[in-house]
């Protein structure tokens, strides 16, 4: 007999649990379809209050109905739909129901809040990625016009002095532009490819400045395949030639050094001269470098331009991971 009683108790315990599932499922569906969790205005508060007490009432009614059915079957008395009439008993059951639904509501809102936060975070990441890509495309689009404008000015000045050298310069310029536009759609290229662009630019500049321009480089061979933003070294070399060597009657030297450690790639371009920025200069090339490094690597990358011991040194640090 005790086994039979225990079976009924387990059975109706499960039935009571199902009653809770039914009540909270309807509660959840109502909240999902009628409550705006982002705004949560007065109307949402009213609807939430209605849903909360409605769920409490439904859960209480289903639980009491289960108890009545259990008592009717176990005591073998006629089924009578009679809820608790004792005030203390009613208060105790109602309080238990209220607490359970209240705890369920807190859990539901917490989970809902976490899910919404994750969705918003993903949306922000997607938006930031789209914005970052748009900014990078804009910056990359600045490089070629900037380079082309300076090169055309150099060709124009040289044509008045030496037509043959001007033609050679135009041929070199054509090759460089082909390279520049081809790499304009990517965010990074191997260092070795960037060095090819630098060599072409130095050759182009020497057509105009001849022996006044000396170029030396020291490259860590282990760094040749490391990806870097395209045209970034070329812009530094161009800046050193245009604002440094070209303004010195006796000319000077541009020195490129590339080194690395386990965490960073170090690019240094040093040139003879002083750090002077013309009043009419937009510093487009330097701004472009800073902004691209920030967008691609955040605070992990750095760019510094300074005058050291009678020369100008531009230093870039790029993280390897």
mmCIF file of C-alpha atoms in Angstrom:
data_model
loop_
_atom_site.group_PDB
_atom_site.id
_atom_site.type_symbol
_atom_site.label_atom_id
_atom_site.label_comp_id
_atom_site.label_asym_id
_atom_site.label_seq_id
_atom_site.Cartn_x
_atom_site.Cartn_y
_atom_site.Cartn_z
ATOM 1 C CA UNK A 1 0.000 0.000 0.000
ATOM 2 C CA UNK A 2 2.895 2.293 0.844
ATOM 3 C CA UNK A 3 4.352 1.588 -2.594
ATOM 4 C CA UNK A 4 1.064 2.516 -4.214
ATOM 5 C CA UNK A 5 0.923 5.752 -2.208
ATOM 6 C CA UNK A 6 4.510 6.582 -3.159
ATOM 7 C CA UNK A 7 3.738 5.989 -6.850
ATOM 8 C CA UNK A 8 0.831 8.391 -6.685
ATOM 9 C CA UNK A 9 2.939 11.003 -4.969
ATOM 10 C CA UNK A 10 5.608 10.780 -7.678
ATOM 11 C CA UNK A 11 2.943 10.844 -10.349
ATOM 12 C CA UNK A 12 1.302 13.981 -9.066
ATOM 13 C CA UNK A 13 4.653 15.616 -8.330
ATOM 14 C CA UNK A 14 5.405 15.200 -12.034
ATOM 15 C CA UNK A 15 1.932 16.469 -12.877
ATOM 16 C CA UNK A 16 2.531 19.533 -10.702
ATOM 17 C CA UNK A 17 5.804 20.124 -12.531
ATOM 18 C CA UNK A 18 3.993 19.907 -15.851
ATOM 19 C CA UNK A 19 1.495 22.443 -14.555
ATOM 20 C CA UNK A 20 4.388 24.789 -13.857
ATOM 21 C CA UNK A 21 5.812 24.184 -17.330
ATOM 22 C CA UNK A 22 2.455 24.920 -18.947
ATOM 23 C CA UNK A 23 1.955 28.114 -16.941
ATOM 24 C CA UNK A 24 5.475 29.476 -17.509
ATOM 25 C CA UNK A 25 5.444 28.520 -21.207
ATOM 26 C CA UNK A 26 2.287 30.555 -21.777
ATOM 27 C CA UNK A 27 3.833 33.310 -19.673
ATOM 28 C CA UNK A 28 6.999 33.307 -21.784
ATOM 29 C CA UNK A 29 5.051 33.347 -25.064
ATOM 30 C CA UNK A 30 3.016 36.316 -23.866
ATOM 31 C CA UNK A 31 6.124 38.232 -22.767
ATOM 32 C CA UNK A 32 7.891 37.505 -26.038
ATOM 33 C CA UNK A 33 4.985 38.711 -28.181
ATOM 34 C CA UNK A 34 3.771 41.658 -26.114
ATOM 35 C CA UNK A 35 6.733 43.142 -24.223
ATOM 36 C CA UNK A 36 9.322 45.405 -25.859
ATOM 37 C CA UNK A 37 12.447 44.677 -23.814
ATOM 38 C CA UNK A 38 14.406 47.518 -25.410
ATOM 39 C CA UNK A 39 11.886 50.248 -24.582
ATOM 40 C CA UNK A 40 9.931 48.822 -21.628
ATOM 41 C CA UNK A 41 7.546 51.782 -21.350
ATOM 42 C CA UNK A 42 4.433 52.158 -19.176
ATOM 43 C CA UNK A 43 2.403 49.960 -21.471
ATOM 44 C CA UNK A 44 5.027 47.234 -21.221
ATOM 45 C CA UNK A 45 4.983 47.480 -17.409
ATOM 46 C CA UNK A 46 1.193 47.085 -17.338
ATOM 47 C CA UNK A 47 1.339 44.084 -19.654
ATOM 48 C CA UNK A 48 4.146 42.525 -17.631
ATOM 49 C CA UNK A 49 2.201 42.955 -14.363
ATOM 50 C CA UNK A 50 -0.884 41.412 -15.933
ATOM 51 C CA UNK A 51 1.139 38.492 -17.300
ATOM 52 C CA UNK A 52 2.970 37.905 -14.007
ATOM 53 C CA UNK A 53 -0.135 37.667 -11.828
ATOM 54 C CA UNK A 54 -1.954 35.783 -14.568
ATOM 55 C CA UNK A 55 0.817 33.178 -14.583
ATOM 56 C CA UNK A 56 0.694 32.971 -10.774
ATOM 57 C CA UNK A 57 -3.077 32.430 -10.907
ATOM 58 C CA UNK A 58 -2.844 29.824 -13.648
ATOM 59 C CA UNK A 59 -0.077 27.918 -11.885
ATOM 60 C CA UNK A 60 -1.972 28.001 -8.588
ATOM 61 C CA UNK A 61 -5.186 26.811 -10.249
ATOM 62 C CA UNK A 62 -3.478 23.955 -12.094
ATOM 63 C CA UNK A 63 -1.639 22.900 -8.928
ATOM 64 C CA UNK A 64 -4.808 22.910 -6.823
ATOM 65 C CA UNK A 65 -6.696 21.049 -9.529
ATOM 66 C CA UNK A 66 -3.989 18.391 -9.443
ATOM 67 C CA UNK A 67 -4.318 18.101 -5.664
ATOM 68 C CA UNK A 68 -8.110 17.807 -5.862
ATOM 69 C CA UNK A 69 -7.844 15.056 -8.473
ATOM 70 C CA UNK A 70 -5.242 13.279 -6.353
ATOM 71 C CA UNK A 71 -7.397 13.441 -3.196
ATOM 72 C CA UNK A 72 -10.450 12.242 -5.111
ATOM 73 C CA UNK A 73 -8.607 9.227 -6.532
ATOM 74 C CA UNK A 74 -6.716 8.329 -3.364
ATOM 75 C CA UNK A 75 -9.660 8.707 -0.941
ATOM 76 C CA UNK A 76 -12.107 7.258 -3.487
ATOM 77 C CA UNK A 77 -14.544 10.110 -2.899
ATOM 78 C CA UNK A 78 -16.583 11.838 -5.564
ATOM 79 C CA UNK A 79 -14.646 14.477 -7.480
ATOM 80 C CA UNK A 80 -15.443 17.973 -6.142
ATOM 81 C CA UNK A 81 -13.872 21.132 -7.489
ATOM 82 C CA UNK A 82 -13.126 22.830 -4.171
ATOM 83 C CA UNK A 83 -10.092 24.982 -3.628
ATOM 84 C CA UNK A 84 -8.432 25.765 -0.314
ATOM 85 C CA UNK A 85 -10.812 27.576 1.989
ATOM 86 C CA UNK A 86 -8.450 27.843 4.958
ATOM 87 C CA UNK A 87 -6.898 31.315 4.994
ATOM 88 C CA UNK A 88 -3.478 30.205 6.272
ATOM 89 C CA UNK A 89 -3.330 27.299 3.851
ATOM 90 C CA UNK A 90 -4.273 29.500 0.932
ATOM 91 C CA UNK A 91 -1.710 32.118 1.893
ATOM 92 C CA UNK A 92 1.033 29.511 2.194
ATOM 93 C CA UNK A 93 0.340 27.982 -1.212
ATOM 94 C CA UNK A 94 -0.125 31.364 -2.895
ATOM 95 C CA UNK A 95 3.152 32.629 -1.425
ATOM 96 C CA UNK A 96 5.014 29.560 -2.701
ATOM 97 C CA UNK A 97 3.539 30.035 -6.157
ATOM 98 C CA UNK A 98 4.388 33.758 -6.126
ATOM 99 C CA UNK A 99 7.992 33.107 -5.093
ATOM 100 C CA UNK A 100 8.487 30.404 -7.720
ATOM 101 C CA UNK A 101 7.081 32.535 -10.540
ATOM 102 C CA UNK A 102 9.059 35.533 -9.300
ATOM 103 C CA UNK A 103 12.315 33.545 -9.357
ATOM 104 C CA UNK A 104 11.422 32.147 -12.779
ATOM 105 C CA UNK A 105 10.803 35.715 -14.014
ATOM 106 C CA UNK A 106 14.178 36.905 -12.735
ATOM 107 C CA UNK A 107 15.889 33.971 -14.456
ATOM 108 C CA UNK A 108 13.975 34.636 -17.689
ATOM 109 C CA UNK A 109 14.808 38.341 -17.750
ATOM 110 C CA UNK A 110 18.450 37.639 -16.923
ATOM 111 C CA UNK A 111 18.778 35.146 -19.779
ATOM 112 C CA UNK A 112 16.872 37.470 -22.098
ATOM 113 C CA UNK A 113 19.134 40.365 -21.150
ATOM 114 C CA UNK A 114 22.285 38.313 -21.777
ATOM 115 C CA UNK A 115 20.974 37.156 -25.168
ATOM 116 C CA UNK A 116 20.068 40.719 -26.170
ATOM 117 C CA UNK A 117 23.462 41.979 -25.033
ATOM 118 C CA UNK A 118 25.193 39.321 -27.130
ATOM 119 C CA UNK A 119 23.056 40.226 -30.144
ATOM 120 C CA UNK A 120 23.869 43.916 -29.715
ATOM 121 C CA UNK A 121 27.541 43.084 -29.293
ATOM 122 C CA UNK A 122 27.545 41.080 -32.516
ATOM 123 C CA UNK A 123 25.716 43.887 -34.325
ATOM 124 C CA UNK A 124 28.268 46.399 -33.062
ATOM 125 C CA UNK A 125 31.119 44.146 -34.166
ATOM 126 C CA UNK A 126 29.595 43.813 -37.637
ATOM 127 C CA UNK A 127 28.989 47.560 -37.809
ATOM 128 C CA UNK A 128 32.528 48.341 -36.649
ATOM 129 C CA UNK A 129 33.960 45.859 -39.141
ATOM 130 C CA UNK A 130 31.953 47.454 -41.962
ATOM 131 C CA UNK A 131 32.976 50.947 -40.872
ATOM 132 C CA UNK A 132 36.623 49.875 -40.533
ATOM 133 C CA UNK A 133 36.590 48.375 -44.027
ATOM 134 C CA UNK A 134 35.023 51.536 -45.462
ATOM 135 C CA UNK A 135 37.645 53.712 -43.739
ATOM 136 C CA UNK A 136 40.472 51.486 -44.968
ATOM 137 C CA UNK A 137 39.140 51.623 -48.525
ATOM 138 C CA UNK A 138 39.008 55.405 -48.289
ATOM 139 C CA UNK A 139 42.570 55.571 -46.984
ATOM 140 C CA UNK A 140 43.862 53.162 -49.612
ATOM 141 C CA UNK A 141 42.111 55.267 -52.221
ATOM 142 C CA UNK A 142 44.126 58.293 -51.032
ATOM 143 C CA UNK A 143 47.504 56.640 -51.587
ATOM 144 C CA UNK A 144 47.509 56.404 -55.371
ATOM 145 C CA UNK A 145 46.310 59.977 -56.108
ATOM 146 C CA UNK A 146 48.850 61.285 -53.573
ATOM 147 C CA UNK A 147 51.679 59.303 -55.150
ATOM 148 C CA UNK A 148 50.548 60.105 -58.691
ATOM 149 C CA UNK A 149 50.301 63.844 -58.009
ATOM 150 C CA UNK A 150 53.854 64.014 -56.624
ATOM 151 C CA UNK A 151 55.298 61.897 -59.429
ATOM 152 C CA UNK A 152 53.649 63.955 -62.180
ATOM 153 C CA UNK A 153 55.065 67.124 -60.633
ATOM 154 C CA UNK A 154 58.525 65.541 -60.698
ATOM 155 C CA UNK A 155 58.132 64.555 -64.367
ATOM 156 C CA UNK A 156 56.911 68.040 -65.268
ATOM 157 C CA UNK A 157 59.943 69.658 -63.659
ATOM 158 C CA UNK A 158 62.364 67.242 -65.302
ATOM 159 C CA UNK A 159 60.933 67.640 -68.824
ATOM 160 C CA UNK A 160 62.261 71.188 -68.987
ATOM 161 C CA UNK A 161 65.772 69.918 -68.243
ATOM 162 C CA UNK A 162 66.142 66.484 -69.839
ATOM 163 C CA UNK A 163 63.544 64.939 -72.175
ATOM 164 C CA UNK A 164 65.324 61.584 -72.277
ATOM 165 C CA UNK A 165 65.303 61.230 -68.510
ATOM 166 C CA UNK A 166 61.684 62.359 -68.463
ATOM 167 C CA UNK A 167 60.735 59.506 -70.796
ATOM 168 C CA UNK A 168 62.613 57.016 -68.605
ATOM 169 C CA UNK A 169 60.881 58.464 -65.571
ATOM 170 C CA UNK A 170 57.467 58.067 -67.201
ATOM 171 C CA UNK A 171 58.221 54.395 -67.967
ATOM 172 C CA UNK A 172 59.218 53.761 -64.354
ATOM 173 C CA UNK A 173 56.166 55.648 -63.157
ATOM 174 C CA UNK A 174 53.914 53.511 -65.330
ATOM 175 C CA UNK A 175 55.310 50.321 -63.786
ATOM 176 C CA UNK A 176 54.879 51.675 -60.291
ATOM 177 C CA UNK A 177 51.308 52.798 -60.891
ATOM 178 C CA UNK A 178 50.427 49.372 -62.237
ATOM 179 C CA UNK A 179 51.770 47.848 -59.023
ATOM 180 C CA UNK A 180 50.095 50.439 -56.795
ATOM 181 C CA UNK A 181 46.645 49.973 -58.298
ATOM 182 C CA UNK A 182 46.986 46.184 -58.249
ATOM 183 C CA UNK A 183 47.671 46.217 -54.480
ATOM 184 C CA UNK A 184 45.023 48.815 -53.702
ATOM 185 C CA UNK A 185 42.361 46.179 -53.018
ATOM 186 C CA UNK A 186 44.229 44.303 -50.280
ATOM 187 C CA UNK A 187 45.011 45.186 -46.661
ATOM 188 C CA UNK A 188 48.402 43.496 -46.515
ATOM 189 C CA UNK A 189 51.173 42.260 -48.799
ATOM 190 C CA UNK A 190 54.494 40.453 -48.093
ATOM 191 C CA UNK A 191 57.332 42.772 -47.139
ATOM 192 C CA UNK A 192 59.376 41.558 -50.127
ATOM 193 C CA UNK A 193 56.748 42.901 -52.553
ATOM 194 C CA UNK A 194 56.741 46.286 -50.825
ATOM 195 C CA UNK A 195 60.540 46.396 -51.126
ATOM 196 C CA UNK A 196 60.226 45.950 -54.897
ATOM 197 C CA UNK A 197 58.030 49.047 -54.975
ATOM 198 C CA UNK A 198 60.622 50.915 -52.895
ATOM 199 C CA UNK A 199 63.439 49.937 -55.267
ATOM 200 C CA UNK A 200 61.434 51.221 -58.235
ATOM 201 C CA UNK A 201 60.711 54.483 -56.440
ATOM 202 C CA UNK A 202 64.392 54.968 -55.553
ATOM 203 C CA UNK A 203 65.324 54.314 -59.191
ATOM 204 C CA UNK A 204 62.693 56.837 -60.252
ATOM 205 C CA UNK A 205 63.958 59.435 -57.793
ATOM 206 C CA UNK A 206 67.593 58.948 -58.827
ATOM 207 C CA UNK A 207 66.679 59.829 -62.405
ATOM 208 C CA UNK A 208 65.859 63.285 -61.096
ATOM 209 C CA UNK A 209 68.313 63.726 -58.185
ATOM 210 C CA UNK A 210 71.155 61.543 -59.552
ATOM 211 C CA UNK A 211 74.124 61.397 -57.143
ATOM 212 C CA UNK A 212 72.434 63.679 -54.640
ATOM 213 C CA UNK A 213 70.397 60.697 -53.451
ATOM 214 C CA UNK A 214 72.098 57.791 -51.720
ATOM 215 C CA UNK A 215 70.059 54.814 -50.575
ATOM 216 C CA UNK A 216 71.038 52.004 -48.209
ATOM 217 C CA UNK A 217 68.972 49.256 -46.632
ATOM 218 C CA UNK A 218 69.371 46.606 -43.980
ATOM 219 C CA UNK A 219 66.666 43.978 -44.093
ATOM 220 C CA UNK A 220 66.196 40.978 -41.845
ATOM 221 C CA UNK A 221 65.646 38.144 -44.330
ATOM 222 C CA UNK A 222 63.380 36.348 -41.877
ATOM 223 C CA UNK A 223 60.945 39.265 -42.230
ATOM 224 C CA UNK A 224 60.583 39.155 -46.023
ATOM 225 C CA UNK A 225 57.321 37.181 -45.990
ATOM 226 C CA UNK A 226 55.705 39.079 -43.115
ATOM 227 C CA UNK A 227 52.533 40.873 -44.300
ATOM 228 C CA UNK A 228 52.434 44.664 -43.983
ATOM 229 C CA UNK A 229 50.003 47.352 -45.248
ATOM 230 C CA UNK A 230 50.779 48.093 -48.930
ATOM 231 C CA UNK A 231 52.601 51.325 -49.829
ATOM 232 C CA UNK A 232 53.402 52.063 -46.177
ATOM 233 C CA UNK A 233 57.199 51.928 -46.576
ATOM 234 C CA UNK A 234 56.998 53.592 -49.970
ATOM 235 C CA UNK A 235 55.186 56.557 -48.417
ATOM 236 C CA UNK A 236 57.940 56.923 -45.808
ATOM 237 C CA UNK A 237 60.638 56.761 -48.491
ATOM 238 C CA UNK A 238 58.740 59.262 -50.627
ATOM 239 C CA UNK A 239 58.362 61.606 -47.668
ATOM 240 C CA UNK A 240 62.095 61.343 -46.907
ATOM 241 C CA UNK A 241 63.024 62.066 -50.555
ATOM 242 C CA UNK A 242 60.572 64.898 -51.147
ATOM 243 C CA UNK A 243 60.824 66.758 -47.825
ATOM 244 C CA UNK A 244 64.379 65.777 -46.928
ATOM 245 C CA UNK A 245 66.886 65.025 -49.673
ATOM 246 C CA UNK A 246 65.263 67.149 -52.389
ATOM 247 C CA UNK A 247 65.667 70.281 -50.239
ATOM 248 C CA UNK A 248 69.419 69.733 -49.645
ATOM 249 C CA UNK A 249 71.791 71.175 -52.262
ATOM 250 C CA UNK A 250 74.430 68.601 -51.473
ATOM 251 C CA UNK A 251 71.888 65.799 -51.199
ATOM 252 C CA UNK A 252 71.901 63.091 -48.572
ATOM 253 C CA UNK A 253 71.106 59.511 -47.637
ATOM 254 C CA UNK A 254 67.921 57.550 -47.077
ATOM 255 C CA UNK A 255 68.409 54.455 -44.923
ATOM 256 C CA UNK A 256 65.802 51.737 -44.569
ATOM 257 C CA UNK A 257 66.080 49.207 -41.764
ATOM 258 C CA UNK A 258 63.687 46.316 -41.099
ATOM 259 C CA UNK A 259 64.096 44.164 -37.999
ATOM 260 C CA UNK A 260 61.913 41.847 -35.946
ATOM 261 C CA UNK A 261 61.630 40.056 -32.655
ATOM 262 C CA UNK A 262 59.177 37.432 -31.469
ATOM 263 C CA UNK A 263 56.308 39.907 -31.128
ATOM 264 C CA UNK A 264 56.829 42.879 -33.467
ATOM 265 C CA UNK A 265 58.162 44.019 -36.827
ATOM 266 C CA UNK A 266 60.218 47.233 -36.724
ATOM 267 C CA UNK A 267 60.499 49.490 -39.793
ATOM 268 C CA UNK A 268 62.797 52.517 -39.663
ATOM 269 C CA UNK A 269 63.375 55.080 -42.408
ATOM 270 C CA UNK A 270 66.070 57.682 -41.668
ATOM 271 C CA UNK A 271 67.120 60.537 -43.923
ATOM 272 C CA UNK A 272 69.595 63.380 -43.872
ATOM 273 C CA UNK A 273 68.054 66.764 -43.071
ATOM 274 C CA UNK A 274 65.795 68.473 -40.584
ATOM 275 C CA UNK A 275 62.222 67.848 -39.574
ATOM 276 C CA UNK A 276 60.476 70.742 -41.288
ATOM 277 C CA UNK A 277 56.831 70.633 -42.304
ATOM 278 C CA UNK A 278 55.730 73.263 -44.790
ATOM 279 C CA UNK A 279 52.762 75.409 -43.827
ATOM 280 C CA UNK A 280 50.890 74.430 -46.979
ATOM 281 C CA UNK A 281 51.559 70.701 -46.452
ATOM 282 C CA UNK A 282 48.502 68.504 -45.775
ATOM 283 C CA UNK A 283 50.737 65.719 -44.392
ATOM 284 C CA UNK A 284 48.367 63.357 -46.191
ATOM 285 C CA UNK A 285 50.913 60.532 -46.430
ATOM 286 C CA UNK A 286 51.779 60.609 -42.715
ATOM 287 C CA UNK A 287 48.130 60.854 -41.647
ATOM 288 C CA UNK A 288 47.308 57.965 -43.955
ATOM 289 C CA UNK A 289 49.963 55.776 -42.316
ATOM 290 C CA UNK A 290 48.775 56.570 -38.781
ATOM 291 C CA UNK A 291 45.136 55.942 -39.555
ATOM 292 C CA UNK A 292 45.720 52.687 -41.406
ATOM 293 C CA UNK A 293 47.906 51.336 -38.602
ATOM 294 C CA UNK A 294 45.249 52.277 -36.042
ATOM 295 C CA UNK A 295 42.457 50.614 -38.015
ATOM 296 C CA UNK A 296 44.418 47.439 -38.728
ATOM 297 C CA UNK A 297 46.217 46.922 -35.421
ATOM 298 C CA UNK A 298 44.671 49.284 -32.868
ATOM 299 C CA UNK A 299 46.958 50.367 -30.033
ATOM 300 C CA UNK A 300 49.384 47.516 -30.690
ATOM 301 C CA UNK A 301 51.013 49.394 -33.588
ATOM 302 C CA UNK A 302 52.840 52.696 -33.416
ATOM 303 C CA UNK A 303 54.251 55.374 -35.716
ATOM 304 C CA UNK A 304 56.762 58.006 -34.655
ATOM 305 C CA UNK A 305 58.427 60.785 -36.656
ATOM 306 C CA UNK A 306 61.261 62.685 -34.972
ATOM 307 C CA UNK A 307 64.530 64.535 -35.553
ATOM 308 C CA UNK A 308 67.592 62.745 -34.152
ATOM 309 C CA UNK A 309 71.217 63.917 -34.428
ATOM 310 C CA UNK A 310 70.918 65.916 -37.628
ATOM 311 C CA UNK A 311 68.562 63.500 -39.342
ATOM 312 C CA UNK A 312 64.871 62.622 -39.514
ATOM 313 C CA UNK A 313 63.774 59.193 -38.362
ATOM 314 C CA UNK A 314 60.380 57.598 -39.015
ATOM 315 C CA UNK A 315 59.693 54.474 -36.964
ATOM 316 C CA UNK A 316 56.864 51.967 -37.321
ATOM 317 C CA UNK A 317 56.088 49.024 -35.049
ATOM 318 C CA UNK A 318 53.702 46.359 -36.337
ATOM 319 C CA UNK A 319 52.548 43.428 -34.166
ATOM 320 C CA UNK A 320 53.209 39.992 -35.620
ATOM 321 C CA UNK A 321 50.100 38.418 -34.109
#
